[in-house]
Amino acid sequence: MAVVLLVADQPQQALELVMAQQRLAAAGLMVLDLNGETSHLLEGRDLQGGSLRWEAFVAQEHAAALWPDLEGPLRPWAAMLGVSIDSPTPPWLVPGLEDLQRVLWLADRLAMATADPEVQTVTVLLPPLAQALPLLRLAQRAPELILSLWDPLLTWWSETRQRLSHLELVLRLQLPSADSLRPPTPWLERCRLLAARLNDAPRLDVALALSGDADSWPLQRRRLAALPLSGYPLHRLWIQGQGWTTPLLEGWSPPLLLGDASWADRQDSLLNLLAQPAPSIPLTHWEDQRCRVFAPGVGREDLRVQQQEDALVISALGQRRIIPLPETCRQREPASARVCAPFVEVVFR
């Protein structure tokens, strides 16, 4: 099953790309609208007899579906504190909870699609880049974060409960056991599947749709660097606006659509954009003591290179990439760094 990540500035751009993708795919296309906004543009549109399956994230509906799994771990705490609990109702008052909920929804839907033999391609519609990057980082590390945060907490609670055991009977406390507070196992398994898919860069197809005229290039080049410097490939690019010319970047010629043509002409161009083979560019390549990092849009004046313990840290244009060092370079230091567009090359001595 192929996984396509589609990051778009505008919901209309995302919809047009999906419609072009549908024309190319004979069947088996599932769209997971993590943003939820593009789904509002579907009213009155023909999805061609069901050949396109579309699901959208709706916070209230998903929270209700999550509640049966959450109620078990939460109820012992509520009983201990003497409070009543009811079903959750987003929007959440605690920052970050909706991002976590979106990741859990995506993990659940991707697991279902993986088990469905009729699904050949899953396209994930993400919010605009500034909102998509934190979601992608969270999804990449969800299992690791859950275990690193939850296990020490459960260990602490198990020790605390043991110390309070002599008071439990006297004060008639209802102290929950640590095992009863563990996150549901299916959540962790689905998050692991999602992380494995997102960390498998060679098997992803990533399309970025931006909007802005050519005079917005200082902003656009920061956006071009954002995905690769966050550990994601960038295969296809559409910038909708006026004044653009090719080549966009020296040394990099991905499937590309520039400009703002009429709707009919744009549909043919989008078909061509999606039909072209995606270039296979490794995000990181080591050769002897030289590291080559894919970083389109990065200039020498943007670049900062450091070595921290056993990792190479590349910072540029508001992003940071942490790359584990191979054994041969761990006792060495970066001697030079240069931009050889669209790559950054670091040599160790």
CSV table of N, CA and C in Angstrom, one decimal, residues 89 190 300:
chain,number,residue,atom,x,y,z
A,89,THR,N,-15.8,16.4,25.6
A,89,THR,CA,-16.4,17.2,24.5
A,89,THR,C,-15.4,18.3,24.1
A,190,ARG,N,-1.0,0.7,17.0
A,190,ARG,CA,-1.3,1.5,15.8
A,190,ARG,C,-0.4,2.7,15.7
A,300,ARG,N,24.3,29.3,2.1
A,300,ARG,CA,25.4,29.2,3.1
A,300,ARG,C,25.2,30.1,4.3
